[in-house]
């Protein structure tokens, strides 16, 4: 993992949510999960085999001490480490038996459409053109920090059914390659859309 990977995860953790576990990254058996109810992420770490909860503020403090080229790992005892220089205990949740939100269920959504992108910079434009409206603030961290070779993008369009507007939604899977392997999943993120109603009134301009 890198500093940018941790920044990406941190962007999905909520801040001062009354539902306490939303303010934490969830380190579980297959990676790190986080959600703020509008968006959710699973950062893929196979066989992590943990059940720990790391508060957003502590994660941010750790990130501030990390250099961009540092190699970051999480060991079997729940310590997040920067090479051999320093480490931090990830187990910061006060009550492990609390009822946590099921982030996996949030990520388990069905989608009607799919596109593939090699670059993520214009994803907001791409989705808008397809009638799927996602606020920039929810996409910015993926654009800035994800650093993948390819992105598989699944989406649902905004629809009006029975007089009610169903907002769009997007699922982004970041794919990366290493020297030894290709097409590895770095993360899966899902982001809720918002209702869009145009305020523009089209006018026909005629030459005088």
Backbone as a printed PyTorch tensor [residue, N CA C, xyz], in Angstrom:
tensor([[[  0.8360,  -1.1960,   0.0000],
         [  0.0000,   0.0000,   0.0000],
         [  0.8730,   1.2490,   0.0000]],

        [[  0.2860,   2.3600,  -0.4500],
         [  1.0010,   3.6230,  -0.5010],
         [  0.2520,   4.6910,   0.2930]],

        [[  0.8640,   5.8470,   0.4110],
         [  0.2260,   6.9770,   1.0790],
         [ -1.0780,   7.3510,   0.3790]],

        [[ -1.0730,   7.3520,  -0.9490],
         [ -2.2870,   7.6830,  -1.6940],
         [ -3.3960,   6.6580,  -1.4780]],

        [[ -3.0320,   5.3850,  -1.3090],
         [ -4.0390,   4.3640,  -1.0060],
         [ -4.7590,   4.6980,   0.3060]],

        [[ -4.0070,   5.0910,   1.3080],
         [ -4.6140,   5.4400,   2.5960],
         [ -5.4510,   6.7050,   2.4960]],

        [[ -5.0130,   7.6600,   1.6860],
         [ -5.8090,   8.8730,   1.4680],
         [ -7.1320,   8.5320,   0.7880]],

        [[ -7.0800,   7.6040,  -0.1570],
         [ -8.2960,   7.1720,  -0.8340],
         [ -9.2760,   6.5580,   0.1550]],

        [[ -8.7920,   5.6610,   1.0010],
         [ -9.6540,   5.0390,   2.0110],
         [-10.2100,   6.0910,   2.9620]],

        [[ -9.3500,   6.9870,   3.4230],
         [ -9.7770,   8.0160,   4.3680],
         [-10.8810,   8.9060,   3.8340]],

        [[-10.9030,   9.1280,   2.5220],
         [-11.9200,   9.9940,   1.9240],
         [-13.3150,   9.3800,   1.9980]],

        [[-13.4070,   8.0820,   2.2530],
         [-14.7010,   7.3990,   2.3230],
         [-15.2000,   7.2340,   3.7610]],

        [[-14.3920,   7.5960,   4.7420],
         [-14.8060,   7.4880,   6.1470],
         [-15.5580,   8.7480,   6.5410]],

        [[-16.6270,   8.5910,   7.2760],
         [-17.4200,   9.7440,   7.6940],
         [-16.7300,  10.4980,   8.8250]],

        [[-17.2490,  11.6890,   9.1360],
         [-16.7050,  12.5300,  10.1940],
         [-17.8220,  12.9330,  11.1490]],

        [[-17.6520,  12.6190,  12.4170],
         [-18.6010,  13.0070,  13.4680],
         [-20.0190,  12.5160,  13.1950]],

        [[-20.1200,  11.3190,  12.6090],
         [-21.4410,  10.7270,  12.3990],
         [-21.9540,  10.1900,  13.7280]],

        [[-23.2150,  10.4300,  14.0690],
         [-23.7470,   9.8860,  15.3250],
         [-23.7260,   8.3610,  15.3860]],

        [[-23.7520,   7.7040,  14.2240],
         [-23.5690,   6.2490,  14.1980],
         [-22.0640,   6.0030,  14.1950]],

        [[-21.5390,   5.6770,  15.3540],
         [-20.1050,   5.7670,  15.6190],
         [-19.2390,   4.9810,  14.6450]],

        [[-19.6910,   3.7820,  14.2410],
         [-18.8120,   2.9550,  13.4190],
         [-18.5940,   3.5180,  12.0210]],

        [[-19.3890,   4.5090,  11.6020],
         [-19.1750,   5.1360,  10.3010],
         [-17.9540,   6.0540,  10.3030]],

        [[-17.4490,   6.3840,  11.4830],
         [-16.2640,   7.2380,  11.5910],
         [-14.9650,   6.4230,  11.5880]],

        [[-15.0780,   5.1400,  11.2730],
         [-13.9390,   4.2300,  11.3190],
         [-13.7580,   3.5040,   9.9810]],

        [[-12.5230,   3.1750,   9.6570],
         [-12.2400,   2.1910,   8.6250],
         [-12.3800,   0.8120,   9.2480]],

        [[-13.0180,  -0.1060,   8.5230],
         [-13.2530,  -1.4650,   9.0150],
         [-12.2460,  -2.4000,   8.3500]],

        [[-11.3350,  -2.9520,   9.1280],
         [-10.3510,  -3.9110,   8.6160],
         [-10.9130,  -5.3070,   8.8430]],

        [[-11.2850,  -5.9690,   7.7620],
         [-11.9690,  -7.2480,   7.8650],
         [-11.1560,  -8.3440,   7.1740]],

        [[-11.7970,  -9.4630,   6.8580],
         [-11.0500, -10.6290,   6.3910],
         [-10.4210, -10.4310,   5.0110]],

        [[-11.0270,  -9.5940,   4.1750],
         [-10.5500,  -9.4750,   2.7930],
         [-10.1610,  -8.0530,   2.4070]],

        [[ -9.9580,  -7.1910,   3.3880],
         [ -9.5420,  -5.8300,   3.0590],
         [-10.1050,  -4.7920,   4.0040]],

        [[-10.0840,  -3.5580,   3.5290],
         [-10.5130,  -2.4150,   4.3350],
         [-11.7830,  -1.8360,   3.7290]],

        [[-12.7940,  -1.6230,   4.5710],
         [-14.0800,  -1.0730,   4.1460],
         [-14.3120,   0.2690,   4.8360]],

        [[-15.0410,   1.1650,   4.1440],
         [-15.4130,   2.4410,   4.7550],
         [-16.6310,   2.9880,   4.0340]],

        [[-17.4490,   3.7630,   4.7510],
         [-18.6180,   4.3960,   4.1400],
         [-19.0150,   5.6430,   4.9200]],

        [[-19.6150,   6.5940,   4.2030],
         [-20.2260,   7.7540,   4.8620],
         [-21.7160,   7.8370,   4.5250]],

        [[-22.2790,   6.7440,   4.0650],
         [-23.6730,   6.5240,   3.6540],
         [-23.9820,   7.0350,   2.2460]],

        [[-23.2390,   8.0060,   1.7240],
         [-23.3960,   8.4240,   0.3340],
         [-22.4670,   7.6490,  -0.6020]],

        [[-21.3870,   7.1500,  -0.0450],
         [-20.4260,   6.3760,  -0.8400],
         [-19.7790,   5.3380,   0.0610]],

        [[-19.2400,   4.2970,  -0.5660],
         [-18.5920,   3.2180,   0.1860],
         [-17.4560,   2.6500,  -0.6400]],

        [[-16.4660,   2.0660,   0.0520],
         [-15.3120,   1.4990,  -0.6320],
         [-14.8840,   0.2000,   0.0330]],

        [[-14.4100,  -0.7120,  -0.7910],
         [-13.6890,  -1.8920,  -0.3270],
         [-12.3150,  -1.8340,  -0.9670]],

        [[-11.2840,  -1.6180,  -0.1510],
         [ -9.9090,  -1.6660,  -0.6390],
         [ -9.4310,  -3.0960,  -0.4660]],

        [[ -9.0890,  -3.7260,  -1.5660],
         [ -8.8540,  -5.1650,  -1.5880],
         [ -7.4880,  -5.5310,  -0.9950]],

        [[ -7.5110,  -6.3030,   0.1060],
         [ -6.2990,  -6.8970,   0.6770],
         [ -6.6390,  -8.3510,   0.9900]],

        [[ -6.3870,  -9.2690,   0.0490],
         [ -6.7610, -10.6730,   0.2670],
         [ -6.1120, -11.2430,   1.5280]],

        [[ -6.8920, -12.0530,   2.2340],
         [ -6.4190, -12.7740,   3.4190],
         [ -5.8910, -11.8370,   4.5030]],

        [[ -6.5020, -10.6830,   4.6460],
         [ -6.1310,  -9.7890,   5.7380],
         [ -6.5050, -10.4150,   7.0850]],

        [[ -7.6890, -11.0260,   7.1190],
         [ -8.1220, -11.8320,   8.2790],
         [ -8.0860, -11.0610,   9.5910]],

        [[ -8.6930,  -9.8730,   9.5780],
         [ -8.7830,  -9.0710,  10.7980],
         [-10.2350,  -8.6800,  11.0490]],

        [[-10.5060,  -8.1880,  12.2320],
         [-11.7950,  -7.5810,  12.5640],
         [-11.4900,  -6.4200,  13.5110]],

        [[-10.9690,  -5.3450,  12.9290],
         [-10.5140,  -4.1890,  13.6890],
         [-11.0810,  -2.9200,  13.0880]],

        [[-11.0450,  -1.8430,  13.8730],
         [-11.6720,  -0.6000,  13.4540],
         [-10.7480,   0.5710,  13.7570]],

        [[-10.3890,   1.3060,  12.7120],
         [ -9.4140,   2.3800,  12.8220],
         [-10.0950,   3.7200,  12.5970]],

        [[-10.0150,   4.6000,  13.6020],
         [-10.6940,   5.8870,  13.5210],
         [-10.0750,   6.7710,  12.4500]],

        [[-10.9200,   7.5760,  11.7930],
         [-10.4620,   8.4390,  10.7020],
         [ -9.3510,   9.3890,  11.1430]],

        [[ -9.4540,   9.9650,  12.3490],
         [ -8.4430,  10.9140,  12.8220],
         [ -7.0910,  10.2290,  13.0140]],

        [[ -7.1050,   9.0070,  13.5360],
         [ -5.8510,   8.2840,  13.7280],
         [ -5.2410,   7.8770,  12.3830]],

        [[ -6.0970,   7.4830,  11.4470],
         [ -5.5970,   7.1620,  10.1170],
         [ -4.9670,   8.4000,   9.4740]],

        [[ -5.6280,   9.5520,   9.6090],
         [ -5.0920,  10.7830,   9.0340],
         [ -3.7590,  11.1610,   9.6780]],

        [[ -3.6400,  10.9490,  10.9870],
         [ -2.3780,  11.2270,  11.6660],
         [ -1.2620,  10.3300,  11.1710]],

        [[ -1.5850,   9.0720,  10.9480],
         [ -0.5890,   8.1370,  10.4120],
         [ -0.1630,   8.5580,   9.0090]],

        [[ -1.1410,   8.9280,   8.1780],
         [ -0.8580,   9.3300,   6.8000],
         [  0.0620,  10.5470,   6.7620]],

        [[ -0.1270,  11.4620,   7.6990],
         [  0.6870,  12.6830,   7.7030],
         [  2.1610,  12.3870,   7.9620]],

        [[  2.4490,  11.2400,   8.5900],
         [  3.8380,  10.8790,   8.8870],
         [  4.4650,  10.0070,   7.8070]],

        [[  3.6820,   9.6430,   6.8120],
         [  4.1490,   8.7450,   5.7600],
         [  4.6520,   9.5520,   4.5740]],

        [[  5.7250,   9.0720,   3.9570],
         [  6.2520,   9.6980,   2.7520],
         [  5.6080,   9.0600,   1.5140]],

        [[  5.5300,   9.8000,   0.4050],
         [  4.8530,   9.2670,  -0.7910],
         [  5.4060,   7.9440,  -1.3000]],

        [[  6.7140,   7.7070,  -1.1310],
         [  7.3040,   6.4740,  -1.6610],
         [  7.4460,   5.3820,  -0.6090]],

        [[  6.8910,   5.5750,   0.5880],
         [  6.9520,   4.5460,   1.6280],
         [  6.0980,   3.3370,   1.2560]],

        [[  6.5570,   2.1740,   1.6630],
         [  5.7870,   0.9460,   1.5000],
         [  5.0490,   0.6490,   2.8050]],

        [[  3.7250,   0.5130,   2.7330],
         [  2.8890,   0.3520,   3.9180],
         [  2.2670,  -1.0360,   3.9080]],

        [[  2.3160,  -1.7040,   5.0430],
         [  1.7190,  -3.0270,   5.1680],
         [  0.9060,  -3.1040,   6.4570]],

        [[  0.0340,  -4.1070,   6.5370],
         [ -0.7370,  -4.3840,   7.7520],
         [ -0.4560,  -5.8270,   8.1240]],

        [[  0.0230,  -6.0510,   9.3410],
         [  0.4030,  -7.4170,   9.7170],
         [ -0.7600,  -8.1560,  10.3720]],

        [[ -0.5280,  -9.4270,  10.6850],
         [ -1.5640, -10.2840,  11.2320],
         [ -2.0050,  -9.9270,  12.6360]],

        [[ -1.2530,  -9.0710,  13.3180],
         [ -1.6290,  -8.6140,  14.6620],
         [ -2.3950,  -7.2950,  14.6250]],

        [[ -2.6370,  -6.7670,  13.4290],
         [ -3.4120,  -5.5420,  13.3140],
         [ -2.5950,  -4.2730,  13.4200]],

        [[ -1.2960,  -4.3550,  13.1740],
         [ -0.4600,  -3.1610,  13.1570],
         [ -0.2430,  -2.7130,  11.7200]],

        [[ -0.4310,  -1.4280,  11.4660],
         [ -0.1070,  -0.8600,  10.1760],
         [  1.3150,  -0.3220,  10.2610]],

        [[  2.1460,  -0.6870,   9.2760],
         [  3.5800,  -0.4410,   9.3760],
         [  4.0960,   0.2950,   8.1410]],

        [[  5.0990,   1.1230,   8.3690],
         [  5.8610,   1.7240,   7.2760],
         [  7.2230,   1.0540,   7.2670]],

        [[  7.3900,   0.1240,   6.3030],
         [  8.6170,  -0.6700,   6.2480],
         [  8.9800,  -1.1260,   7.6710]],

        [[ 10.1940,  -0.7850,   8.1180],
         [ 10.6050,  -1.1460,   9.4740],
         [ 10.7490,   0.0790,  10.3780]],

        [[ 10.2730,   1.2250,   9.9160],
         [ 10.5530,   2.4570,  10.6590],
         [  9.5720,   2.7250,  11.8070]],

        [[  8.2470,   2.5830,  11.5630],
         [  7.3040,   2.7770,  12.6690],
         [  5.9950,   2.0530,  12.3520]],

        [[  5.1660,   1.8820,  13.3940],
         [  3.9120,   1.1610,  13.2350],
         [  2.8600,   1.7890,  14.1430]],

        [[  1.5750,   1.4290,  13.8910],
         [  0.4680,   1.9020,  14.7180],
         [ -0.5630,   0.7910,  14.8380]],

        [[ -1.1390,   0.6570,  16.0240],
         [ -2.1790,  -0.3310,  16.2620],
         [ -3.4840,   0.1430,  15.6230]],

        [[ -4.0870,  -0.7050,  14.7920],
         [ -5.3350,  -0.3420,  14.1140],
         [ -6.5790,  -0.5830,  14.9680]],

        [[ -6.4610,  -1.2620,  16.0760],
         [ -7.6270,  -1.6280,  16.8670],
         [ -8.0250,  -0.4770,  17.7740]],

        [[ -8.8650,   0.4400,  17.2680],
         [ -9.2390,   1.6210,  18.0480],
         [-10.7380,   1.7250,  18.2890]],

        [[-11.4920,   0.6920,  17.9500],
         [-12.9360,   0.7370,  18.1780],
         [-13.2350,   0.3650,  19.6270]],

        [[-14.0340,   1.1700,  20.3450],
         [-14.2260,   0.9290,  21.7800],
         [-15.0210,  -0.3240,  22.1210]],

        [[-15.8930,  -0.7750,  21.2170],
         [-16.7320,  -1.9380,  21.5390],
         [-16.8940,  -2.7930,  20.2880]],

        [[-16.1140,  -3.8380,  20.1780],
         [-16.1000,  -4.6700,  18.9820],
         [-17.4290,  -5.3650,  18.7560]],

        [[-18.2700,  -5.4810,  19.8000],
         [-19.5320,  -6.1890,  19.6740],
         [-20.6880,  -5.2990,  19.2530]],

        [[-20.4270,  -4.0010,  19.0430],
         [-21.4800,  -3.1170,  18.5480],
         [-22.0030,  -3.6040,  17.1970]],

        [[-23.2500,  -3.2570,  16.9070],
         [-23.8340,  -3.6210,  15.6200],
         [-23.3190,  -2.6730,  14.5510]],

        [[-22.4870,  -3.1740,  13.6450],
         [-21.9310,  -2.3310,  12.5940],
         [-22.7840,  -2.3850,  11.3300]],

        [[-22.7480,  -1.3130,  10.5860],
         [-23.4270,  -1.2800,   9.3000],
         [-22.7550,  -2.2710,   8.3470]],

        [[-23.5360,  -2.9390,   7.5250],
         [-22.9820,  -3.9250,   6.5910],
         [-22.5600,  -3.2170,   5.3090]],

        [[-21.2920,  -2.8430,   5.2390],
         [-20.7900,  -2.1390,   4.0670],
         [-20.8000,  -3.0580,   2.8540]],

        [[-20.6100,  -4.3420,   3.0700],
         [-20.6260,  -5.2820,   1.9420],
         [-21.9730,  -5.2560,   1.2290]],

        [[-23.0660,  -5.0950,   1.9660],
         [-24.3860,  -5.0330,   1.3470],
         [-24.5330,  -3.7750,   0.5050]],

        [[-23.9350,  -2.6780,   0.9570],
         [-23.9780,  -1.4390,   0.1720],
         [-23.3000,  -1.6430,  -1.1750]],

        [[-22.1900,  -2.3790,  -1.1610],
         [-21.4310,  -2.5970,  -2.3880],
         [-22.0760,  -3.6240,  -3.3150]],

        [[-23.0230,  -4.3820,  -2.7900],
         [-23.6660,  -5.4460,  -3.5720],
         [-24.9210,  -4.8980,  -4.2420]],

        [[-24.7360,  -4.1310,  -5.2990],
         [-25.8300,  -3.5100,  -6.0290],
         [-25.8280,  -4.0060,  -7.4690]],

        [[-26.9840,  -3.9230,  -8.0980],
         [-27.1220,  -4.3290,  -9.4900],
         [-27.1060,  -3.0900, -10.3990]],

        [[-26.4620,  -3.2190, -11.5500],
         [-26.3260,  -2.0940, -12.4780],
         [-26.7270,  -2.5170, -13.8860]],

        [[-27.2410,  -1.5510, -14.6420],
         [-27.7270,  -1.8210, -15.9950],
         [-26.6710,  -1.5840, -17.0740]],

        [[-25.7150,  -0.6920, -16.8140],
         [-24.7900,  -0.2670, -17.8580],
         [-23.3440,  -0.3600, -17.3710]],

        [[-22.4380,  -0.4320, -18.3600],
         [-21.0140,  -0.5360, -18.0240],
         [-20.1730,   0.1460, -19.0920]],

        [[-19.1100,   0.8310, -18.6500],
         [-18.0960,   1.3640, -19.5480],
         [-16.7240,   1.0340, -18.9590]],

        [[-15.6910,   1.0370, -19.8010],
         [-14.3240,   0.8360, -19.3480],
         [-13.5170,   2.0800, -19.6740]],

        [[-12.6870,   2.5050, -18.7280],
         [-11.8740,   3.6980, -18.9020],
         [-10.4250,   3.3920, -18.5580]],

        [[ -9.5100,   3.9020, -19.3720],
         [ -8.0950,   3.8090, -19.0300],
         [ -7.6670,   4.9790, -18.1590]],

        [[ -8.3510,   6.1070, -18.3030],
         [ -8.0920,   7.2880, -17.4820],
         [ -9.3710,   7.6660, -16.7620]],

        [[ -9.2390,   8.1310, -15.5290],
         [-10.4020,   8.4250, -14.6960],
         [-10.7120,   9.9190, -14.6160]],

        [[ -9.8360,  10.7630, -15.1660],
         [ -9.9590,  12.2150, -14.9750],
         [-11.3020,  12.7740, -15.4330]],

        [[-11.8600,  12.2350, -16.5120],
         [-13.0930,  12.7810, -17.0790],
         [-14.3280,  11.9660, -16.7190]],

        [[-14.2730,  11.2120, -15.6370],
         [-15.3980,  10.3400, -15.3050],
         [-16.6710,  11.1240, -15.0130]],

        [[-16.5420,  12.2990, -14.4080],
         [-17.7380,  13.1010, -14.1320],
         [-18.4510,  13.4510, -15.4370]],

        [[-17.6810,  13.8770, -16.4320],
         [-18.2470,  14.2080, -17.7400],
         [-18.8610,  12.9770, -18.3960]],

        [[-18.1370,  11.8590, -18.3330],
         [-18.6340,  10.6230, -18.9430],
         [-19.9860,  10.2240, -18.3550]],

        [[-20.1080,  10.2840, -17.0340],
         [-21.3520,   9.8800, -16.3840],
         [-22.4840,  10.8690, -16.6580]],

        [[-22.1600,  12.1450, -16.6500],
         [-23.1810,  13.1580, -16.9110],
         [-23.7780,  12.9690, -18.2960]],

        [[-22.9230,  12.6560, -19.2760],
         [-23.4060,  12.4170, -20.6320],
         [-24.3520,  11.2180, -20.7060]],

        [[-24.2720,  10.3520, -19.7220],
         [-25.0970,   9.1380, -19.7070],
         [-26.2430,   9.2440, -18.7020]],

        [[-26.5430,  10.4790, -18.2920],
         [-27.6810,  10.7440, -17.4030],
         [-27.5050,  10.1090, -16.0190]],

        [[-26.2590,  10.0860, -15.5560],
         [-25.9360,   9.6290, -14.2000],
         [-25.1860,  10.7810, -13.5270]],

        [[-25.7790,  11.3840, -12.5220],
         [-25.2720,  12.6370, -11.9700],
         [-24.6600,  12.4040, -10.5860]],

        [[-23.3280,  12.4870, -10.5300],
         [-22.5810,  12.2570,  -9.2980],
         [-21.8370,  13.5450,  -8.9470]],

        [[-21.9640,  14.0030,  -7.7140],
         [-21.2770,  15.2250,  -7.3040],
         [-19.7650,  15.0290,  -7.3410]],

        [[-19.0750,  16.0650,  -7.8080],
         [-17.6140,  16.0150,  -7.9210],
         [-16.9410,  15.6310,  -6.6100]],

        [[-17.4630,  16.1330,  -5.4970],
         [-16.8110,  15.9170,  -4.2060],
         [-16.6650,  14.4300,  -3.8910]],

        [[-17.5570,  13.6070,  -4.4240],
         [-17.4970,  12.1710,  -4.1660],
         [-16.5560,  11.4380,  -5.1220]],

        [[-16.2150,  12.0680,  -6.2260],
         [-15.3380,  11.4540,  -7.2130],
         [-13.8930,  11.9190,  -7.1160]],

        [[-13.6780,  13.0590,  -6.4640],
         [-12.3540,  13.6860,  -6.4770],
         [-11.2590,  12.7940,  -5.9070]],

        [[-11.5380,  12.0890,  -4.8110],
         [-10.5040,  11.2520,  -4.1930],
         [-10.0900,  10.1090,  -5.1180]],

        [[-11.0510,   9.5280,  -5.8380],
         [-10.7200,   8.4610,  -6.7830],
         [ -9.8630,   9.0080,  -7.9140]],

        [[-10.2200,  10.1800,  -8.4060],
         [ -9.4490,  10.7930,  -9.4850],
         [ -8.0260,  11.0910,  -9.0290]],

        [[ -7.8750,  11.6130,  -7.8160],
         [ -6.5660,  12.0730,  -7.3530],
         [ -5.6730,  10.9570,  -6.8260]],

        [[ -6.2510,   9.9650,  -6.1560],
         [ -5.4270,   9.0220,  -5.3990],
         [ -5.4180,   7.5880,  -5.9200]],

        [[ -6.3030,   7.2020,  -6.8320],
         [ -6.4690,   5.7710,  -7.1020],
         [ -5.3260,   5.1600,  -7.9090]],

        [[ -4.8190,   5.8620,  -8.9210],
         [ -3.6210,   5.4330,  -9.6490],
         [ -3.7140,   3.9910, -10.1460]],

        [[ -4.7020,   3.7360, -11.0180],
         [ -4.8950,   2.4050, -11.5760],
         [ -4.6210,   2.4060, -13.0800]],

        [[ -4.4580,   1.2100, -13.6390],
         [ -4.2430,   1.0680, -15.0740],
         [ -5.5400,   1.0990, -15.8700]],

        [[ -6.6370,   0.7290, -15.1990],
         [ -7.9210,   0.6470, -15.8880],
         [ -9.0340,   0.7330, -14.8580]],

        [[-10.1940,   1.1920, -15.3130],
         [-11.3500,   1.2970, -14.4300],
         [-12.5650,   0.6860, -15.1250]],

        [[-13.2180,  -0.2280, -14.4370],
         [-14.4900,  -0.7600, -14.9050],
         [-15.5860,   0.0120, -14.1700]],

        [[-16.4520,   0.6600, -14.9300],
         [-17.4490,   1.5740, -14.3600],
         [-18.8460,   1.0470, -14.6780]],

        [[-19.5970,   0.7260, -13.6510],
         [-20.9720,   0.2840, -13.7790],
         [-21.8800,   1.4080, -13.2840]],

        [[-23.0100,   1.6160, -13.9620],
         [-23.8400,   2.7460, -13.5400],
         [-25.3050,   2.5050, -13.8710]],

        [[-26.1590,   3.1920, -13.1300],
         [-27.5860,   3.2850, -13.4180],
         [-27.9270,   4.7330, -13.7110]],

        [[-28.7690,   4.9490, -14.6780],
         [-29.1730,   6.3010, -15.0450],
         [-30.2580,   6.8250, -14.1130]],

        [[-30.3640,   8.1540, -14.0650],
         [-31.4870,   8.7690, -13.3730],
         [-32.7650,   8.4580, -14.1430]],

        [[-33.8020,   8.0360, -13.3980],
         [-35.0660,   7.6730, -14.0300],
         [-36.2310,   8.3230, -13.2900]],

        [[-37.2960,   8.5410, -14.0090],
         [-38.5530,   8.9820, -13.4020],
         [-39.5610,   7.8640, -13.5890]],

        [[-40.0250,   7.3050, -12.4880],
         [-40.9880,   6.2160, -12.5180],
         [-42.1350,   6.5380, -11.5770]],

        [[-43.3580,   6.4590, -12.1010],
         [-44.5660,   6.7680, -11.3140],
         [-44.4650,   8.1580, -10.6870]],

        [[-43.8990,   9.0810, -11.4390],
         [-43.8050,  10.4610, -10.9650],
         [-42.6990,  10.7190,  -9.9640]],

        [[-41.9220,   9.6990,  -9.6280],
         [-40.8300,   9.8520,  -8.6710],
         [-39.4900,   9.6720,  -9.3820]],

        [[-38.5050,  10.4680,  -8.9400],
         [-37.1800,  10.4010,  -9.5420],
         [-36.2930,   9.4390,  -8.7780]],

        [[-35.7670,   8.4430,  -9.4840],
         [-34.7610,   7.5430,  -8.9210],
         [-33.3940,   8.0180,  -9.3870]],

        [[-32.5740,   8.4410,  -8.4520],
         [-31.2680,   8.9760,  -8.8190],
         [-30.3540,   7.8780,  -9.3340]],

        [[-29.3720,   8.2600, -10.1210],
         [-28.4030,   7.2970, -10.6220],
         [-27.4450,   6.8470,  -9.5320]],

        [[-26.5690,   5.9570,  -9.9100],
         [-25.5850,   5.3940,  -8.9940],
         [-24.4270,   4.8570,  -9.8190]],

        [[-23.2250,   4.8640,  -9.2610],
         [-22.0760,   4.3530, -10.0010],
         [-21.2430,   3.4280,  -9.1280]],

        [[-20.6980,   2.4140,  -9.7440],
         [-19.7520,   1.5020,  -9.0870],
         [-18.4640,   1.5230,  -9.9010]],

        [[-17.3490,   1.8000,  -9.2490],
         [-16.0710,   1.9260,  -9.9220],
         [-15.1280,   0.8640,  -9.3710]],

        [[-14.5760,   0.0590, -10.2560],
         [-13.5890,  -0.9580,  -9.8730],
         [-12.2470,  -0.5490, -10.4600]],

        [[-11.2810,  -0.3000,  -9.5910],
         [ -9.9460,   0.0790, -10.0290],
         [ -9.0750,  -1.1450, -10.2510]],

        [[ -8.4940,  -1.2670, -11.4370],
         [ -7.6740,  -2.4170, -11.8230],
         [ -6.2290,  -1.9530, -12.0110]],

        [[ -5.2780,  -2.7280, -11.4770],
         [ -3.8730,  -2.3540, -11.6420],
         [ -3.0360,  -3.5690, -12.0070]],

        [[ -1.8280,  -3.3010, -12.4980],
         [ -0.8860,  -4.3550, -12.8670],
         [  0.3880,  -4.2200, -12.0380]],

        [[  1.0430,  -5.3370, -11.8070],
         [  2.3720,  -5.3390, -11.1970],
         [  3.3520,  -5.9710, -12.1880]],

        [[  4.5950,  -6.0590, -11.7910],
         [  5.5800,  -6.7000, -12.6610],
         [  5.2720,  -8.1790, -12.8730]],

        [[  4.5920,  -8.7880, -11.8930],
         [  4.3360, -10.2260, -11.9480],
         [  2.9020, -10.5980, -12.3250]],

        [[  1.9540,  -9.6900, -12.0700],
         [  0.5490, -10.0080, -12.2920],
         [ -0.1710,  -8.8420, -12.9570]],

        [[ -1.2580,  -9.1800, -13.6510],
         [ -2.0700,  -8.1540, -14.3110],
         [ -3.5220,  -8.3140, -13.8770]],

        [[ -4.2660,  -7.2450, -14.0840],
         [ -5.7080,  -7.2390, -13.8230],
         [ -6.0560,  -7.5780, -12.3750]],

        [[ -5.3110,  -6.9840, -11.4480],
         [ -5.6140,  -7.1200, -10.0310],
         [ -6.5820,  -6.0210,  -9.6050]],

        [[ -7.5370,  -6.3780,  -8.7620],
         [ -8.4940,  -5.3830,  -8.2640],
         [ -7.8890,  -4.6570,  -7.0730]],

        [[ -7.7250,  -3.3510,  -7.2070],
         [ -7.2430,  -2.5480,  -6.0830],
         [ -8.3990,  -2.1800,  -5.1560]],

        [[ -9.5060,  -1.7050,  -5.7340],
         [-10.6330,  -1.2710,  -4.9010],
         [-11.9310,  -1.3660,  -5.6810]],

        [[-13.0170,  -1.4190,  -4.9320],
         [-14.3630,  -1.2900,  -5.4810],
         [-15.0680,  -0.1920,  -4.6940]],

        [[-15.5840,   0.7950,  -5.4020],
         [-16.2670,   1.9150,  -4.7470],
         [-17.6440,   2.0970,  -5.3580]],

        [[-18.5940,   2.4590,  -4.5230],
         [-19.9420,   2.7430,  -4.9990],
         [-20.3550,   4.1150,  -4.4790]],

        [[-20.9930,   4.8930,  -5.3630],
         [-21.3450,   6.2660,  -5.0200],
         [-22.7810,   6.5310,  -5.4530]],

        [[-23.5810,   7.0600,  -4.5370],
         [-24.9560,   7.4080,  -4.8500],
         [-24.9900,   8.6830,  -5.6810]],

        [[-25.9190,   8.7260,  -6.6150],
         [-26.1070,   9.9260,  -7.4120],
         [-27.0340,  10.9100,  -6.7260]],

        [[-27.2680,  12.0070,  -7.4040],
         [-28.2320,  12.9930,  -6.9080],
         [-29.2180,  13.3320,  -8.0150]],

        [[-30.3770,  13.8390,  -7.6070],
         [-31.3720,  14.2310,  -8.5910],
         [-30.9100,  15.4860,  -9.3230]],

        [[-31.0280,  15.4610, -10.6270],
         [-30.6730,  16.6290, -11.4350],
         [-31.9130,  17.1350, -12.1560]],

        [[-32.2000,  18.4300, -11.9770],
         [-33.2650,  19.1020, -12.7010],
         [-32.6580,  20.3240, -13.3650]],

        [[-32.7350,  20.3750, -14.6780],
         [-32.1490,  21.5070, -15.3670],
         [-32.8860,  22.8030, -15.0590]],

        [[-32.1150,  23.8570, -14.8650],
         [-32.6680,  25.1910, -14.6390],
         [-32.5370,  26.0530, -15.8940]],

        [[-31.9920,  25.4440, -16.9360],
         [-31.7570,  26.2010, -18.1670],
         [-33.0060,  26.2050, -19.0430]],

        [[-33.2330,  27.3120, -19.7080],
         [-34.3270,  27.4460, -20.6640],
         [-33.7210,  27.7270, -22.0310]],

        [[-33.9360,  26.7930, -22.9420],
         [-33.3160,  26.9160, -24.2450],
         [-34.0000,  27.9990, -25.0720]],

        [[-33.1880,  28.7830, -25.7270],
         [-33.7140,  29.8480, -26.5910],
         [-33.1330,  29.6830, -27.9820]],

        [[-33.9430,  29.9890, -28.9650],
         [-33.4970,  29.9460, -30.3450],
         [-33.0170,  31.3330, -30.7380]],

        [[-31.7300,  31.4480, -31.1160],
         [-31.1520,  32.7260, -31.5000],
         [-31.1470,  32.8270, -33.0180]],

        [[-31.7640,  33.8520, -33.5190],
         [-31.8490,  34.0590, -34.9550],
         [-30.9760,  35.2430, -35.3550]],

        [[-30.3700,  35.1260, -36.5050],
         [-29.5930,  36.2580, -37.0140],
         [-30.5220,  37.4270, -37.3240]],

        [[-30.0680,  38.5900, -36.9360],
         [-30.8550,  39.7950, -37.1980],
         [-30.7450,  40.1790, -38.6840]]])
